[in-house]
GROMACS .gro file of C-alpha atoms in nm:
model
  333
    1MET     CA    1   0.004   4.725   1.963
    2LYS     CA    2   0.056   4.737   2.337
    3PRO     CA    3   0.436   4.685   2.318
    4LEU     CA    4   0.456   4.960   2.053
    5LYS     CA    5   0.250   5.196   2.267
    6THR     CA    6   0.471   5.119   2.566
    7LEU     CA    7   0.781   5.189   2.361
    8LEU     CA    8   0.643   5.519   2.233
    9LEU     CA    9   0.548   5.625   2.586
   10ALA     CA   10   0.897   5.539   2.710
   11LEU     CA   11   1.054   5.742   2.430
   12LEU     CA   12   0.832   6.039   2.511
   13LEU     CA   13   0.923   6.018   2.878
   14LEU     CA   14   1.292   6.002   2.791
   15ALA     CA   15   1.255   6.303   2.563
   16GLY     CA   16   1.071   6.491   2.834
   17GLY     CA   17   1.342   6.406   3.086
   18ALA     CA   18   1.611   6.526   2.847
   19SER     CA   19   1.430   6.855   2.790
   20ALA     CA   20   1.411   6.909   3.166
   21GLN     CA   21   1.792   6.915   3.186
   22THR     CA   22   1.957   7.252   3.123
   23THR     CA   23   2.326   7.338   3.133
   24LEU     CA   24   2.446   7.699   3.150
   25LEU     CA   25   2.803   7.820   3.106
   26ASN     CA   26   2.889   8.135   3.300
   27VAL     CA   27   3.211   8.292   3.173
   28SER     CA   28   3.336   8.515   3.451
   29TYR     CA   29   3.649   8.679   3.588
   30ASP     CA   30   3.908   8.558   3.834
   31VAL     CA   31   3.800   8.682   4.174
   32MET     CA   32   3.434   8.573   4.154
   33ARG     CA   33   3.501   8.203   4.211
   34ASP     CA   34   3.374   8.189   4.569
   35PHE     CA   35   3.070   8.405   4.503
   36TYR     CA   36   2.939   8.182   4.224
   37LYS     CA   37   3.034   7.871   4.423
   38ASP     CA   38   2.780   7.995   4.679
   39LEU     CA   39   2.525   8.139   4.437
   40ASN     CA   40   2.494   7.855   4.187
   41PRO     CA   41   2.349   7.590   4.423
   42ALA     CA   42   2.098   7.846   4.552
   43PHE     CA   43   1.990   7.927   4.197
   44GLN     CA   44   1.963   7.559   4.107
   45LYS     CA   45   1.721   7.510   4.396
   46HIS     CA   46   1.528   7.825   4.298
   47TRP     CA   47   1.501   7.722   3.931
   48LYS     CA   48   1.390   7.368   4.019
   49ALA     CA   49   1.112   7.506   4.240
   50ARG     CA   50   1.006   7.758   3.976
   51SER     CA   51   1.027   7.553   3.657
   52GLY     CA   52   1.057   7.191   3.760
   53GLN     CA   53   1.383   7.173   3.563
   54GLU     CA   54   1.722   7.062   3.680
   55VAL     CA   55   1.993   7.312   3.584
   56THR     CA   56   2.369   7.271   3.591
   57VAL     CA   57   2.584   7.585   3.597
   58GLN     CA   58   2.936   7.543   3.467
   59MET     CA   59   3.195   7.813   3.534
   60SER     CA   60   3.493   7.951   3.346
   61HIS     CA   61   3.724   8.198   3.524
   62GLY     CA   62   4.021   8.406   3.409
   63GLY     CA   63   4.136   8.760   3.340
   64SER     CA   64   3.824   8.953   3.236
   65SER     CA   65   3.944   9.074   2.898
   66ARG     CA   66   4.088   8.736   2.803
   67GLN     CA   67   3.756   8.576   2.900
   68ALA     CA   68   3.559   8.822   2.688
   69ARG     CA   69   3.785   8.760   2.389
   70ALA     CA   70   3.739   8.385   2.432
   71VAL     CA   71   3.361   8.429   2.410
   72ALA     CA   72   3.399   8.657   2.108
   73ASP     CA   73   3.618   8.389   1.949
   74GLY     CA   74   3.362   8.114   1.998
   75LEU     CA   75   3.346   7.998   2.362
   76GLU     CA   76   2.973   7.931   2.398
   77ALA     CA   77   2.884   8.121   2.715
   78ASP     CA   78   2.516   8.141   2.801
   79VAL     CA   79   2.591   8.432   3.033
   80ILE     CA   80   2.893   8.653   3.075
   81THR     CA   81   2.968   8.819   3.410
   82MET     CA   82   3.257   9.062   3.383
   83ASN     CA   83   3.406   9.336   3.600
   84GLN     CA   84   3.367   9.621   3.353
   85HIS     CA   85   3.132   9.707   3.070
   86ASN     CA   86   3.390   9.731   2.794
   87ASP     CA   87   3.443   9.356   2.792
   88ILE     CA   88   3.076   9.290   2.718
   89ASP     CA   89   3.068   9.573   2.464
   90LEU     CA   90   3.329   9.366   2.277
   91LEU     CA   91   3.067   9.098   2.218
   92ALA     CA   92   2.838   9.352   2.053
   93GLN     CA   93   3.121   9.479   1.835
   94ARG     CA   94   3.248   9.136   1.729
   95GLY     CA   95   2.979   8.923   1.576
   96GLY     CA   96   2.678   9.084   1.740
   97LEU     CA   97   2.668   8.823   2.018
   98VAL     CA   98   2.474   9.075   2.231
   99PRO     CA   99   2.285   9.389   2.122
  100ALA     CA  100   2.459   9.724   2.151
  101ASP     CA  101   2.216   9.831   2.424
  102TRP     CA  102   2.265   9.514   2.633
  103ALA     CA  103   2.336   9.715   2.952
  104LYS     CA  104   1.983   9.862   2.951
  105ARG     CA  105   1.815   9.523   2.992
  106LEU     CA  106   1.869   9.486   3.367
  107PRO     CA  107   1.859   9.738   3.656
  108ASN     CA  108   2.154   9.959   3.750
  109ASN     CA  109   2.307   9.942   3.405
  110SER     CA  110   2.313   9.562   3.435
  111ALA     CA  111   2.544   9.573   3.740
  112PRO     CA  112   2.369   9.390   4.028
  113PHE     CA  113   2.626   9.488   4.294
  114THR     CA  114   2.936   9.702   4.333
  115SER     CA  115   3.284   9.677   4.478
  116ALA     CA  116   3.578   9.909   4.535
  117THR     CA  117   3.955   9.928   4.488
  118VAL     CA  118   4.152   9.862   4.807
  119PHE     CA  119   4.512   9.800   4.913
  120ILE     CA  120   4.610   9.471   5.075
  121VAL     CA  121   4.932   9.505   5.276
  122ARG     CA  122   5.129   9.261   5.486
  123LYS     CA  123   5.052   9.224   5.855
  124GLY     CA  124   5.164   9.529   6.049
  125ASN     CA  125   5.190   9.731   5.726
  126PRO     CA  126   5.571   9.748   5.748
  127LYS     CA  127   5.599  10.001   5.462
  128GLY     CA  128   5.337  10.231   5.620
  129ILE     CA  129   5.116  10.231   5.310
  130LYS     CA  130   4.808  10.449   5.359
  131ASP     CA  131   4.727  10.614   5.027
  132TRP     CA  132   4.819  10.638   4.661
  133PRO     CA  133   5.137  10.849   4.705
  134ASP     CA  134   5.286  10.566   4.914
  135LEU     CA  135   5.264  10.336   4.612
  136VAL     CA  136   5.508  10.544   4.407
  137LYS     CA  137   5.777  10.570   4.677
  138GLU     CA  138   6.117  10.423   4.606
  139GLY     CA  139   6.154  10.072   4.743
  140VAL     CA  140   5.781   9.986   4.742
  141GLN     CA  141   5.674   9.693   4.524
  142VAL     CA  142   5.314   9.706   4.401
  143ILE     CA  143   5.130   9.403   4.264
  144ILE     CA  144   4.881   9.495   3.989
  145PRO     CA  145   4.756   9.270   3.705
  146ASN     CA  146   4.815   9.380   3.348
  147PRO     CA  147   4.556   9.642   3.237
  148LYS     CA  148   4.576   9.500   2.886
  149THR     CA  149   4.426   9.170   2.999
  150SER     CA  150   4.258   9.245   3.331
  151GLY     CA  151   3.972   9.474   3.429
  152ASN     CA  152   4.121   9.473   3.778
  153GLY     CA  153   4.437   9.626   3.634
  154ARG     CA  154   4.240   9.887   3.439
  155TYR     CA  155   4.049   9.993   3.750
  156THR     CA  156   4.379  10.036   3.938
  157TYR     CA  157   4.542  10.234   3.659
  158LEU     CA  158   4.241  10.465   3.624
  159ASN     CA  159   4.211  10.504   4.000
  160GLY     CA  160   4.573  10.616   4.023
  161TRP     CA  161   4.523  10.852   3.728
  162ALA     CA  162   4.212  11.007   3.886
  163PHE     CA  163   4.386  11.051   4.222
  164ALA     CA  164   4.676  11.239   4.064
  165GLN     CA  165   4.451  11.450   3.846
  166LYS     CA  166   4.239  11.556   4.144
  167GLN     CA  167   4.534  11.686   4.344
  168PRO     CA  168   4.594  12.065   4.358
  169GLY     CA  169   4.743  12.162   4.023
  170GLY     CA  170   4.667  11.819   3.882
  171ASN     CA  171   4.630  11.766   3.509
  172ALA     CA  172   4.664  11.491   3.250
  173GLN     CA  173   5.041  11.528   3.227
  174LYS     CA  174   5.088  11.492   3.602
  175ALA     CA  175   4.847  11.199   3.606
  176GLU     CA  176   5.051  11.022   3.337
  177GLU     CA  177   5.369  11.088   3.530
  178PHE     CA  178   5.210  10.946   3.845
  179VAL     CA  179   5.090  10.619   3.688
  180THR     CA  180   5.429  10.582   3.517
  181ARG     CA  181   5.596  10.596   3.859
  182LEU     CA  182   5.333  10.353   3.989
  183PHE     CA  183   5.401  10.092   3.720
  184ARG     CA  184   5.773  10.139   3.762
  185ASN     CA  185   5.717   9.983   4.105
  186VAL     CA  186   5.533   9.679   3.963
  187PRO     CA  187   5.772   9.380   3.952
  188VAL     CA  188   5.530   9.135   3.784
  189LEU     CA  189   5.238   9.196   3.547
  190ASP     CA  190   5.009   8.896   3.588
  191THR     CA  191   4.733   8.848   3.332
  192GLY     CA  192   4.448   8.846   3.587
  193GLY     CA  193   4.352   8.934   3.941
  194ARG     CA  194   4.379   8.578   4.072
  195GLY     CA  195   4.733   8.549   3.937
  196ALA     CA  196   4.824   8.877   4.105
  197THR     CA  197   4.687   8.747   4.435
  198SER     CA  198   4.896   8.430   4.402
  199THR     CA  199   5.204   8.641   4.333
  200PHE     CA  200   5.146   8.845   4.647
  201ILE     CA  201   5.026   8.575   4.887
  202GLN     CA  202   5.184   8.250   4.769
  203ARG     CA  203   5.503   8.374   4.604
  204ASN     CA  204   5.544   8.643   4.871
  205ILE     CA  205   5.633   8.910   4.616
  206GLY     CA  206   5.546   9.276   4.674
  207ASP     CA  207   5.456   9.505   4.960
  208VAL     CA  208   5.100   9.583   4.852
  209LEU     CA  209   4.837   9.420   4.632
  210VAL     CA  210   4.583   9.654   4.469
  211THR     CA  211   4.261   9.466   4.408
  212PHE     CA  212   3.887   9.456   4.465
  213GLU     CA  213   3.739   9.484   4.812
  214ASN     CA  214   3.576   9.141   4.789
  215GLU     CA  215   3.910   8.978   4.703
  216ALA     CA  216   4.032   9.054   5.055
  217GLU     CA  217   3.764   8.822   5.193
  218LEU     CA  218   3.858   8.549   4.944
  219ILE     CA  219   4.220   8.575   5.058
  220ALA     CA  220   4.113   8.554   5.422
  221ARG     CA  221   3.907   8.240   5.357
  222GLU     CA  222   4.177   8.067   5.156
  223PHE     CA  223   4.496   8.173   5.331
  224GLY     CA  224   4.386   8.292   5.676
  225ARG     CA  225   4.330   8.636   5.822
  226GLY     CA  226   4.654   8.676   6.010
  227GLY     CA  227   4.894   8.760   5.730
  228PHE     CA  228   4.756   9.080   5.582
  229GLU     CA  229   4.557   9.398   5.642
  230VAL     CA  230   4.315   9.595   5.423
  231VAL     CA  231   4.380   9.965   5.363
  232TYR     CA  232   4.115  10.191   5.211
  233PRO     CA  233   4.276  10.475   5.012
  234SER     CA  234   4.136  10.829   5.017
  235LEU     CA  235   3.995  10.782   4.666
  236THR     CA  236   3.870  10.449   4.538
  237PHE     CA  237   3.709  10.341   4.212
  238LEU     CA  238   3.341  10.253   4.203
  239VAL     CA  239   3.358   9.902   4.058
  240GLU     CA  240   3.035   9.803   3.881
  241PRO     CA  241   3.057   9.443   3.753
  242PRO     CA  242   2.809   9.397   3.466
  243VAL     CA  243   2.628   9.085   3.349
  244SER     CA  244   2.455   8.980   3.029
  245VAL     CA  245   2.291   8.691   2.852
  246VAL     CA  246   2.486   8.603   2.536
  247ASP     CA  247   2.196   8.620   2.295
  248LYS     CA  248   2.330   8.425   2.000
  249VAL     CA  249   2.434   8.137   2.225
  250VAL     CA  250   2.113   8.106   2.430
  251ASP     CA  251   1.898   8.129   2.119
  252LYS     CA  252   2.104   7.856   1.952
  253LYS     CA  253   2.094   7.630   2.260
  254GLY     CA  254   1.740   7.713   2.371
  255THR     CA  255   1.857   7.822   2.717
  256ARG     CA  256   1.736   8.183   2.722
  257ALA     CA  257   1.472   8.135   2.992
  258ALA     CA  258   1.712   7.975   3.240
  259ALA     CA  259   1.994   8.215   3.155
  260GLN     CA  260   1.772   8.520   3.201
  261ALA     CA  261   1.639   8.383   3.530
  262TYR     CA  262   1.997   8.321   3.646
  263LEU     CA  263   2.089   8.686   3.597
  264GLU     CA  264   1.764   8.810   3.750
  265TYR     CA  265   1.837   8.594   4.054
  266LEU     CA  266   2.145   8.810   4.118
  267TYR     CA  267   1.905   9.097   4.193
  268SER     CA  268   1.676   8.892   4.419
  269ALA     CA  269   1.689   8.926   4.797
  270GLU     CA  270   1.856   8.584   4.814
  271GLY     CA  271   2.113   8.671   4.549
  272GLN     CA  272   2.188   9.005   4.711
  273GLU     CA  273   2.236   8.834   5.049
  274ILE     CA  274   2.487   8.592   4.898
  275ALA     CA  275   2.665   8.889   4.737
  276ALA     CA  276   2.691   9.068   5.071
  277GLN     CA  277   2.822   8.756   5.242
  278ASN     CA  278   3.096   8.751   4.979
  279TYR     CA  279   3.179   9.119   5.045
  280LEU     CA  280   3.018   9.249   4.728
  281ARG     CA  281   2.820   9.565   4.799
  282PRO     CA  282   2.450   9.486   4.742
  283ARG     CA  283   2.219   9.722   4.553
  284ASN     CA  284   1.919   9.608   4.759
  285ALA     CA  285   1.877   9.871   5.030
  286GLU     CA  286   1.747   9.632   5.296
  287VAL     CA  287   2.028   9.384   5.241
  288ALA     CA  288   2.284   9.666   5.237
  289LYS     CA  289   2.149   9.796   5.568
  290ARG     CA  290   2.186   9.453   5.730
  291HIS     CA  291   2.551   9.438   5.623
  292ALA     CA  292   2.644   9.804   5.670
  293ASP     CA  293   2.916   9.716   5.921
  294LYS     CA  294   3.111   9.534   5.648
  295PHE     CA  295   3.128   9.826   5.410
  296PRO     CA  296   3.283  10.158   5.517
  297ALA     CA  297   3.172  10.478   5.344
  298LEU     CA  298   3.402  10.569   5.056
  299ARG     CA  299   3.496  10.863   4.838
  300THR     CA  300   3.472  10.718   4.490
  301VAL     CA  301   3.551  10.798   4.130
  302SER     CA  302   3.341  10.643   3.852
  303ILE     CA  303   3.410  10.557   3.492
  304ASP     CA  304   3.181  10.845   3.389
  305GLU     CA  305   3.469  11.081   3.470
  306PHE     CA  306   3.663  10.913   3.188
  307GLY     CA  307   3.378  10.939   2.937
  308GLY     CA  308   3.263  10.579   2.989
  309TRP     CA  309   3.445  10.252   2.931
  310GLN     CA  310   3.459  10.273   2.553
  311GLN     CA  311   3.627  10.613   2.566
  312ALA     CA  312   3.862  10.504   2.844
  313GLN     CA  313   3.958  10.195   2.644
  314LYS     CA  314   4.029  10.397   2.333
  315THR     CA  315   4.229  10.667   2.515
  316HIS     CA  316   4.426  10.452   2.755
  317PHE     CA  317   4.430  10.081   2.673
  318ASP     CA  318   4.399  10.027   2.298
  319ASP     CA  319   4.724   9.965   2.112
  320GLY     CA  320   4.900  10.299   2.086
  321GLY     CA  321   4.707  10.440   2.382
  322ILE     CA  322   4.848  10.615   2.685
  323PHE     CA  323   4.909  10.293   2.878
  324ASP     CA  324   5.152  10.175   2.609
  325ARG     CA  325   5.345  10.497   2.660
  326VAL     CA  326   5.332  10.454   3.038
  327ILE     CA  327   5.456  10.097   3.032
  328ALA     CA  328   5.742  10.185   2.797
  329ALA     CA  329   5.846  10.478   3.016
  330ALA     CA  330   5.825  10.251   3.323
  331GLY     CA  331   6.073  10.016   3.159
  332LYS     CA  332   5.831   9.722   3.128
  333LYS     CA  333   5.780   9.498   2.827
   0.00000   0.00000   0.00000
């Protein structure tokens, strides 16, 4: 009986060891690579100390909308971390992967930090680009990812629309005319923010890249700080990147506890510090105060002025929406 007992004990220990191993897949968008590269090891250490479990966090990056569609089509993400709410709403609409009220489950509408839209120009700013009207001037090439596939592109489009509409005498017609002129100056429509950065930095195409504030720091780390400058326009979009557990996946895999803890860690003092170090604006007041010198005060526009992301998607970006009209008038395919 002793050999049998020994064998049973060994099997139980093996089973226990297997159960202590957890793997999470975080499906995210292009420009968050460096942030999660820093955050994931810190969370692994935190989770080990809290639960005794080893956790591996795998990452998938791409254009936000393409990433969301991949999850809706079957990519088994434990968590999804996007740059705008509409992409996670898609998971509620297609297959009920998350509940319709998913954004209410974590603080700040499930957005643990914020960012902003900025202009990245070449060193010395040879085209003298200071604000949105400079982007529609003849001879200026603007690099923006495709709003059909990229949240980054949608933020830029809506930011330009809001700027035009807020000018004296501004209205929807003038806003449409303005963004049409803007996209007429876009030589390449990459599918995601990272592709747009490569077009601007590596392929040396364009005079200005419109992107998220934290992307400027990623460019500096990867390509050096000497080749570009950051310009803050007079009106910038309040970027609120949301996060969610993908309920059907975590319940199937038995990973809900680790996945929920992973998202909650984004709100912790440690997670907020890592966000600030990666030039994401922390929600934690104490962490924000420590890093105030990194983040200038801004005049912002929020998605609420467009009726929320679902309304903005329907009006501007769905097939047959205003953006289709804009892109046709701009002479783009």
